[in-house]
Tab-separated table of C-alpha atoms in Angstrom:
chain	number	residue	atom	x	y	z
Q	1	MET	CA	-108.507	-6.831	-102.721
Q	2	GLY	CA	-108.803	-9.388	-105.507
Q	3	ILE	CA	-112.177	-11.063	-106.045
Q	4	ILE	CA	-112.623	-14.846	-106.256
Q	5	ASN	CA	-116.228	-15.873	-106.869
Q	6	VAL	CA	-116.652	-19.615	-106.337
Q	7	THR	CA	-120.222	-19.387	-107.606
Q	8	PRO	CA	-122.246	-20.275	-110.696
Q	9	ASP	CA	-124.187	-16.995	-110.767
Q	10	SER	CA	-122.060	-13.984	-109.808
Q	11	PHE	CA	-122.853	-11.015	-112.040
Q	12	SER	CA	-119.434	-10.720	-113.680
Q	13	ASP	CA	-117.689	-14.093	-113.608
Q	14	GLY	CA	-120.249	-16.587	-112.328
Q	15	GLY	CA	-119.203	-20.144	-113.151
Q	16	PHE	CA	-115.711	-19.220	-114.354
Q	17	PHE	CA	-114.065	-20.339	-111.111
Q	18	LEU	CA	-116.685	-22.688	-109.676
Q	19	SER	CA	-114.362	-25.676	-109.358
Q	20	THR	CA	-111.860	-25.668	-106.512
Q	21	GLN	CA	-108.891	-25.971	-108.858
Q	22	GLN	CA	-110.107	-23.141	-111.106
Q	23	ALA	CA	-110.616	-20.903	-108.079
Q	24	ILE	CA	-107.179	-21.694	-106.645
Q	25	ALA	CA	-105.498	-21.057	-109.993
Q	26	HIS	CA	-107.320	-17.743	-110.319
Q	27	ALA	CA	-106.304	-16.772	-106.778
Q	28	ARG	CA	-102.670	-17.479	-107.526
Q	29	SER	CA	-102.869	-15.377	-110.692
Q	30	LEU	CA	-104.312	-12.479	-108.665
Q	31	ILE	CA	-101.435	-12.824	-106.201
Q	32	ASP	CA	-98.991	-12.678	-109.118
Q	33	GLU	CA	-100.750	-9.523	-110.320
Q	34	GLY	CA	-100.153	-7.863	-106.955
Q	35	ALA	CA	-103.255	-8.436	-104.847
Q	36	ASP	CA	-102.778	-7.472	-101.193
Q	37	ILE	CA	-105.895	-9.343	-99.981
Q	38	LEU	CA	-108.006	-12.087	-101.552
Q	39	ASP	CA	-111.786	-12.120	-101.040
Q	40	ILE	CA	-113.402	-15.532	-101.554
Q	41	GLY	CA	-117.172	-15.765	-101.913
Q	42	GLY	CA	-119.363	-18.860	-102.189
Q	43	GLU	CA	-122.754	-17.172	-102.546
Q	44	SER	CA	-123.614	-14.533	-105.118
Q	45	THR	CA	-125.103	-11.301	-103.767
Q	46	ARG	CA	-125.912	-9.789	-107.146
Q	47	PRO	CA	-129.434	-8.363	-107.548
Q	48	GLY	CA	-131.914	-11.216	-107.725
Q	49	SER	CA	-129.457	-13.862	-106.573
Q	50	GLN	CA	-130.718	-16.997	-104.879
Q	51	TYR	CA	-130.015	-18.204	-101.336
Q	52	VAL	CA	-127.315	-20.853	-100.880
Q	53	SER	CA	-127.226	-23.192	-97.875
Q	54	ALA	CA	-124.365	-22.967	-95.396
Q	55	ASP	CA	-123.236	-26.485	-96.332
Q	56	GLU	CA	-123.077	-25.607	-100.016
Q	57	GLU	CA	-121.277	-22.344	-99.332
Q	58	LEU	CA	-118.743	-24.108	-97.105
Q	59	SER	CA	-118.120	-26.784	-99.735
Q	60	ARG	CA	-117.243	-24.035	-102.204
Q	61	VAL	CA	-115.004	-21.782	-100.112
Q	62	ILE	CA	-113.232	-23.917	-97.509
Q	63	PRO	CA	-111.142	-26.044	-99.925
Q	64	VAL	CA	-109.997	-22.857	-101.684
Q	65	LEU	CA	-109.210	-21.156	-98.382
Q	66	GLU	CA	-107.268	-24.155	-97.118
Q	67	ALA	CA	-105.179	-24.206	-100.290
Q	68	LEU	CA	-104.260	-20.530	-99.908
Q	69	VAL	CA	-103.696	-19.990	-96.188
Q	70	ASP	CA	-99.995	-20.780	-96.490
Q	71	THR	CA	-99.467	-17.859	-98.866
Q	72	ALA	CA	-98.379	-14.501	-97.475
Q	73	ILE	CA	-101.675	-12.954	-98.600
Q	74	PRO	CA	-104.483	-12.398	-96.064
Q	75	ILE	CA	-107.676	-14.225	-97.029
Q	76	SER	CA	-111.109	-12.665	-96.614
Q	77	ILE	CA	-114.315	-14.699	-96.740
Q	78	ASP	CA	-117.356	-12.938	-98.172
Q	79	THR	CA	-120.286	-14.329	-96.171
Q	80	SER	CA	-123.205	-13.383	-93.934
Q	81	LYS	CA	-123.697	-16.791	-92.327
Q	82	PRO	CA	-122.299	-17.284	-88.797
Q	83	GLU	CA	-121.706	-20.996	-89.493
Q	84	VAL	CA	-119.576	-20.164	-92.525
Q	85	MET	CA	-117.744	-17.455	-90.553
Q	86	LYS	CA	-116.927	-19.950	-87.796
Q	87	HIS	CA	-115.481	-22.599	-90.102
Q	88	ALA	CA	-113.648	-20.028	-92.228
Q	89	ILE	CA	-111.930	-18.519	-89.188
Q	90	GLU	CA	-110.975	-21.998	-87.964
Q	91	ALA	CA	-109.509	-22.697	-91.418
Q	92	GLY	CA	-107.367	-19.563	-91.309
Q	93	ALA	CA	-109.382	-16.644	-92.705
Q	94	SER	CA	-107.983	-13.220	-91.775
Q	95	MET	CA	-111.136	-11.224	-92.546
Q	96	ILE	CA	-114.902	-11.652	-92.687
Q	97	ASN	CA	-116.534	-9.471	-95.334
Q	98	ASP	CA	-120.254	-9.303	-94.513
Q	99	VAL	CA	-122.738	-7.544	-96.799
Q	100	ASN	CA	-125.224	-7.800	-93.915
Q	101	ALA	CA	-122.881	-6.056	-91.435
Q	102	LEU	CA	-123.098	-8.835	-88.797
Q	103	ARG	CA	-126.872	-8.447	-88.430
Q	104	ASN	CA	-127.672	-12.161	-88.713
Q	105	THR	CA	-128.376	-13.906	-85.417
Q	106	GLY	CA	-125.120	-15.111	-83.895
Q	107	ALA	CA	-122.798	-13.248	-86.286
Q	108	LEU	CA	-121.450	-10.766	-83.740
Q	109	GLU	CA	-120.905	-13.505	-81.168
Q	110	THR	CA	-119.148	-15.716	-83.719
Q	111	VAL	CA	-116.496	-13.209	-84.773
Q	112	ALA	CA	-116.010	-11.211	-81.556
Q	113	PRO	CA	-113.624	-13.609	-79.742
Q	114	HIS	CA	-111.206	-13.866	-82.684
Q	115	LYS	CA	-109.146	-10.741	-82.140
Q	116	HIS	CA	-106.839	-11.385	-85.104
Q	117	VAL	CA	-109.739	-11.367	-87.589
Q	118	GLN	CA	-110.716	-8.144	-89.352
Q	119	ILE	CA	-114.368	-7.480	-90.221
Q	120	CYS	CA	-115.859	-5.469	-93.059
Q	121	LEU	CA	-119.308	-4.032	-92.336
Q	122	MET	CA	-121.254	-3.156	-95.477
Q	123	HIS	CA	-124.450	-1.177	-96.010
Q	124	MET	CA	-127.279	-2.794	-97.944
Q	125	GLN	CA	-130.892	-1.636	-98.263
Q	126	GLY	CA	-133.140	-4.698	-98.490
Q	127	LYS	CA	-131.790	-8.096	-99.510
Q	128	PRO	CA	-130.040	-9.216	-102.708
Q	129	GLN	CA	-133.295	-10.783	-103.910
Q	130	ASN	CA	-135.158	-7.439	-103.837
Q	131	MET	CA	-132.676	-4.645	-103.127
Q	132	GLN	CA	-132.867	-3.080	-106.585
Q	133	ALA	CA	-136.678	-3.130	-106.810
Q	134	ASN	CA	-137.182	0.441	-105.618
Q	135	PRO	CA	-134.305	1.811	-103.518
Q	136	TYR	CA	-135.251	5.039	-101.771
Q	137	TYR	CA	-133.417	7.509	-99.537
Q	138	ILE	CA	-134.040	11.057	-98.399
Q	139	ASP	CA	-130.323	11.753	-97.909
Q	140	ILE	CA	-128.303	8.736	-98.943
Q	141	VAL	CA	-124.941	9.869	-97.607
Q	142	SER	CA	-126.194	10.658	-94.120
Q	143	GLU	CA	-128.431	7.556	-93.991
Q	144	VAL	CA	-125.676	5.153	-95.047
Q	145	LYS	CA	-123.227	6.851	-92.712
Q	146	ASP	CA	-125.672	6.621	-89.789
Q	147	TYR	CA	-126.269	2.936	-90.491
Q	148	LEU	CA	-122.558	2.175	-90.541
Q	149	GLN	CA	-122.046	4.138	-87.346
Q	150	GLN	CA	-124.759	2.036	-85.702
Q	151	ARG	CA	-123.128	-1.195	-86.881
Q	152	ILE	CA	-119.741	-0.011	-85.634
Q	153	GLN	CA	-121.317	0.658	-82.248
Q	154	ALA	CA	-123.003	-2.769	-82.227
Q	155	ALA	CA	-119.641	-4.385	-82.944
Q	156	LYS	CA	-117.924	-2.407	-80.198
Q	157	THR	CA	-120.681	-3.345	-77.738
Q	158	ALA	CA	-120.039	-6.998	-78.618
Q	159	GLY	CA	-116.384	-6.543	-77.703
Q	160	ILE	CA	-114.954	-5.982	-81.179
Q	161	ALA	CA	-112.241	-3.325	-81.182
Q	162	LEU	CA	-112.573	-0.447	-83.628
Q	163	SER	CA	-109.129	-1.347	-84.996
Q	164	ARG	CA	-110.597	-4.608	-86.348
Q	165	LEU	CA	-113.281	-2.903	-88.437
Q	166	VAL	CA	-113.532	-1.787	-92.057
Q	167	ILE	CA	-116.639	-0.146	-93.551
Q	168	ASP	CA	-118.124	-0.355	-97.033
Q	169	PRO	CA	-120.967	1.928	-98.241
Q	170	GLY	CA	-122.212	-0.880	-100.478
Q	171	PHE	CA	-122.169	0.458	-104.016
Q	172	GLY	CA	-124.977	-1.221	-105.972
Q	173	PHE	CA	-126.619	-2.791	-102.935
Q	174	GLY	CA	-130.032	-1.146	-102.884
Q	175	LYS	CA	-128.951	1.987	-104.746
Q	176	THR	CA	-129.768	3.702	-108.028
Q	177	LEU	CA	-127.081	5.177	-110.267
Q	178	GLN	CA	-127.582	8.595	-108.683
Q	179	HIS	CA	-127.326	7.114	-105.199
Q	180	ASN	CA	-124.042	5.429	-106.136
Q	181	LEU	CA	-122.623	8.593	-107.642
Q	182	SER	CA	-123.556	10.572	-104.522
Q	183	LEU	CA	-121.789	8.024	-102.330
Q	184	LEU	CA	-118.672	8.083	-104.477
Q	185	ASN	CA	-118.613	11.870	-104.597
Q	186	HIS	CA	-118.884	12.059	-100.793
Q	187	LEU	CA	-116.839	8.971	-99.932
Q	188	ASN	CA	-114.392	11.077	-97.934
Q	189	GLU	CA	-117.159	11.784	-95.396
Q	190	PHE	CA	-117.089	8.120	-94.325
Q	191	THR	CA	-113.456	8.381	-93.253
Q	192	THR	CA	-114.599	10.355	-90.187
Q	193	LEU	CA	-116.059	7.149	-88.689
Q	194	GLY	CA	-112.570	6.094	-87.658
Q	195	THR	CA	-112.197	2.942	-89.732
Q	196	PRO	CA	-110.688	2.210	-93.166
Q	197	VAL	CA	-113.155	2.514	-96.037
Q	198	LEU	CA	-113.502	-0.267	-98.621
Q	199	ALA	CA	-114.995	0.510	-102.042
Q	200	GLY	CA	-116.337	-2.186	-104.358
Q	201	LEU	CA	-117.147	-0.687	-107.754
Q	202	SER	CA	-115.499	-3.146	-110.112
Q	203	ARG	CA	-117.546	-3.969	-113.251
Q	204	LYS	CA	-120.806	-2.967	-111.554
Q	205	SER	CA	-123.953	-2.026	-113.448
Q	206	MET	CA	-123.616	1.624	-112.424
Q	207	LEU	CA	-120.502	1.774	-114.608
Q	208	GLY	CA	-122.303	0.127	-117.505
Q	209	ALA	CA	-125.156	2.608	-117.109
Q	210	ILE	CA	-122.662	5.414	-117.675
Q	211	THR	CA	-120.572	3.941	-120.502
Q	212	GLY	CA	-122.972	1.479	-122.123
Q	213	ASN	CA	-120.395	-1.311	-121.930
Q	214	ASN	CA	-121.324	-4.894	-121.107
Q	215	VAL	CA	-120.099	-6.408	-117.844
Q	216	ASP	CA	-117.144	-8.165	-119.503
Q	217	GLN	CA	-116.015	-4.907	-121.132
Q	218	ARG	CA	-115.805	-2.621	-118.105
Q	219	LEU	CA	-112.084	-2.694	-117.400
Q	220	HIS	CA	-111.374	0.977	-118.053
Q	221	GLU	CA	-114.307	2.366	-116.102
Q	222	SER	CA	-113.603	-0.038	-113.234
Q	223	VAL	CA	-110.025	1.188	-112.961
Q	224	ALA	CA	-111.199	4.803	-113.130
Q	225	ALA	CA	-113.754	4.181	-110.389
Q	226	ALA	CA	-111.162	2.511	-108.150
Q	227	LEU	CA	-108.796	5.423	-108.668
Q	228	LEU	CA	-111.511	7.962	-107.826
Q	229	ALA	CA	-112.469	5.988	-104.714
Q	230	VAL	CA	-108.888	6.038	-103.455
Q	231	ALA	CA	-108.620	9.757	-104.217
Q	232	LYS	CA	-111.764	10.194	-102.097
Q	233	GLY	CA	-110.272	8.313	-99.150
Q	234	ALA	CA	-110.807	4.568	-99.721
Q	235	LYS	CA	-108.036	2.429	-98.226
Q	236	ILE	CA	-109.123	-0.818	-99.897
Q	237	VAL	CA	-110.581	-1.314	-103.374
Q	238	ARG	CA	-112.235	-4.633	-104.184
Q	239	VAL	CA	-111.492	-5.421	-107.833
Q	240	HIS	CA	-111.622	-8.114	-110.484
Q	241	ASP	CA	-108.740	-6.667	-112.506
Q	242	VAL	CA	-105.851	-6.480	-110.052
Q	243	LYS	CA	-102.975	-5.781	-112.437
Q	244	ALA	CA	-104.632	-2.838	-114.178
Q	245	SER	CA	-105.931	-1.370	-110.925
Q	246	LYS	CA	-102.528	-1.764	-109.265
Q	247	ALA	CA	-100.819	0.057	-112.147
Q	248	ALA	CA	-103.245	2.974	-112.025
Q	249	LEU	CA	-102.887	3.276	-108.257
Q	250	ALA	CA	-99.083	3.229	-108.580
Q	251	ILE	CA	-99.313	6.446	-110.607
Q	252	HIS	CA	-101.687	7.971	-108.053
Q	253	ASN	CA	-99.398	7.021	-105.175
Q	254	ALA	CA	-96.295	8.326	-106.935
Q	255	LEU	CA	-97.911	11.721	-107.375
Q	256	ARG	CA	-99.235	11.717	-103.817
Q	257	ASP	CA	-95.803	10.909	-102.434
Q	258	TYR	CA	-93.920	13.284	-104.712
Q	259	ASP	CA	-91.862	15.833	-102.811
């Protein structure tokens, strides 16, 4: 899953692809690099990020989505707002990637009728504005897993088939470095929930905390993290650097498939 941030303030590439044409060009380059899914976001969810109105978010993502729907690549929209979900689905989005796991009023009802649309449910403690202030868990793996199980059940109760769901433990969303490492080390435990697992570790501060590298110099650790996530059971990795990640995973897959 290649990342397209149509935002001025995303933690890694905020402002680089804010214009529609820049975002479309970047999307096409990610397709050329081998992306299987594109994830377009119009509101940053980095720690301390500011709220964006639905109108502003729509003005950022819909023109990019409309320019890409004729490609063979499924398009995901990274949003928590039911209004944005509605318009994105009408414009041809194949997936809704919600850091709030469809908890906002009307979100479940908005996506449920659209049986062709996949949904990613992510765990987050707190909100982006405050989630890194003092994250606390007694047993992070079991607590995140329980939360995701509850959101899966809420989706099923709303009429959303399990086959439409993907789960994401939410690396960096209300977690310390140790919390993130525990989740990665036990990522395989989330596969028992019956849905594909998505892992988003690319360029995140947890990697910088380990290596000391700035956000624009975290290619190698991002690829390593993606590779480890797949080895632990992730079916989708959300990355900035598609070509490098794809190459590393090709080696992993060749060894896995070796007879």
